Amino acid sequence: MGVRLLLREETLTARIVGEIDHHTARAVREEIDSAAQKVKPLRLCLDFTEVPFMDSSGVGLILGRYRLMQMWQGRVILCGLSPQVEKLVEISGLNRLVTMERRENDESHE
Amino acid sequence: MKAMNEMSVSFLSVSANESFARAVVAAFASQLDPTIDQLADLKTAVSEAVTNAIVHGYRETLGTVYITAKLYETGKIVVRVRDKGVGIPDVEKAMEPLFTTGGEERAGLGFAVMQSFCDKVAVRSALGKGTTVTLHKSLLRRGREHE
């Protein structure tokens, strides 16, 4: 479990690696927040490409980061969503608050 | 209806066991040859139920979480997740989306997710005695229904 952070042109990208559940969410959250609070980026991109599983703890994680970014009018972008993660995001209604980008190779394979 | 296979597992209510719990149920359910999506749905629902038992049932205390799973020839799996924790005062309210007593970034979506990812979810709870969540899910592959 880990997070790789990359700052480029006002966008902080957090590439999350591993399963997101109640057990792992705290460390991910702390790592993202300490960077985001320092940089206050315009956009926070949460990259789920390397997240094979997530439950509603991941929804809490996204919602919390959305609230944090709101403090300086920043946006949250989700990318690399698997169908499972995308389904959860839609059930939660989060898709109305954040921008979603699907996994790039999903369509090209079909 | 008689189950064609059955398993039970119990473990300490520490959060590191959340991934163990969903993995063990998924491994057992694989006998029914489910699709990857069906298995992902089942894992998610089990993860929610087990997290509830750990976070809410046992709160700050340590207890044992009990899981039993039964497979049926119809392609159905029934998973029971039980704790002997504090119980839920108002089950109907607890099942409302966004209701949470969890704080700390709990989305309050546990039951909503279980209901969306399973065919049926039943909850029995008694204050001071504990809570049992029963998840029903058909893992029958489409197109095999008429065999």
Coordinates of C-alpha atoms in Angstrom, one line a residue, chain A residues 36-102:
Chain A
A36 CA -1.9 19.0 -0.7
Q37 CA -2.0 21.3 2.3
K38 CA 1.6 22.4 1.6
V39 CA 1.1 22.9 -2.1
K40 CA -2.6 23.9 -2.3
P41 CA -2.8 22.8 -5.9
L42 CA -5.6 23.9 -8.3
R43 CA -6.3 20.3 -9.2
L44 CA -5.9 17.1 -7.2
C45 CA -5.9 14.0 -9.5
L46 CA -6.5 10.8 -7.6
D47 CA -5.2 8.0 -9.9
F48 CA -6.8 4.6 -9.3
T49 CA -4.9 2.7 -12.0
E50 CA -3.2 0.5 -9.4
V51 CA -6.1 0.1 -7.1
P52 CA -7.4 -3.5 -7.6
F53 CA -10.1 -3.1 -5.0
M54 CA -11.9 -0.5 -3.0
D55 CA -15.0 -0.4 -0.7
S56 CA -16.9 2.6 0.7
S57 CA -13.8 3.7 2.6
G58 CA -12.5 4.8 -0.7
V59 CA -15.7 6.9 -1.2
G60 CA -15.0 8.5 2.2
L61 CA -11.4 9.1 1.1
I62 CA -12.5 10.9 -2.1
L63 CA -15.2 12.9 -0.3
G64 CA -12.7 14.1 2.3
R65 CA -10.2 15.2 -0.3
Y66 CA -13.0 17.0 -2.2
R67 CA -13.8 18.9 1.0
L68 CA -10.1 19.7 1.5
M69 CA -9.7 21.0 -2.0
Q70 CA -12.9 23.2 -1.6
M71 CA -11.0 25.2 1.1
W72 CA -9.0 26.9 -1.7
Q73 CA -11.5 26.3 -4.6
G74 CA -9.5 23.4 -6.0
R75 CA -11.0 20.6 -8.1
V76 CA -10.7 16.9 -7.7
I77 CA -10.2 14.6 -10.7
L78 CA -10.5 10.8 -10.6
C79 CA -8.6 8.8 -13.2
G80 CA -7.8 5.2 -13.9
L81 CA -11.1 4.0 -12.5
S82 CA -11.8 0.3 -12.9
P83 CA -15.5 -0.7 -13.5
Q84 CA -15.8 -1.7 -9.8
V85 CA -14.5 1.6 -8.5
E86 CA -16.6 3.5 -11.0
K87 CA -19.7 1.7 -9.8
L88 CA -19.0 2.7 -6.2
V89 CA -18.4 6.3 -7.2
E90 CA -21.7 6.4 -9.0
I91 CA -23.7 4.8 -6.2
S92 CA -22.4 7.4 -3.8
G93 CA -23.3 10.3 -6.0
L94 CA -19.7 11.5 -6.0
N95 CA -19.7 11.7 -9.7
R96 CA -21.6 15.0 -9.3
L97 CA -18.8 16.5 -7.3
V98 CA -15.7 15.4 -9.1
T99 CA -14.5 14.9 -12.7
M100 CA -14.1 11.3 -13.7
E101 CA -11.7 9.9 -16.3
R102 CA -11.9 6.2 -17.1

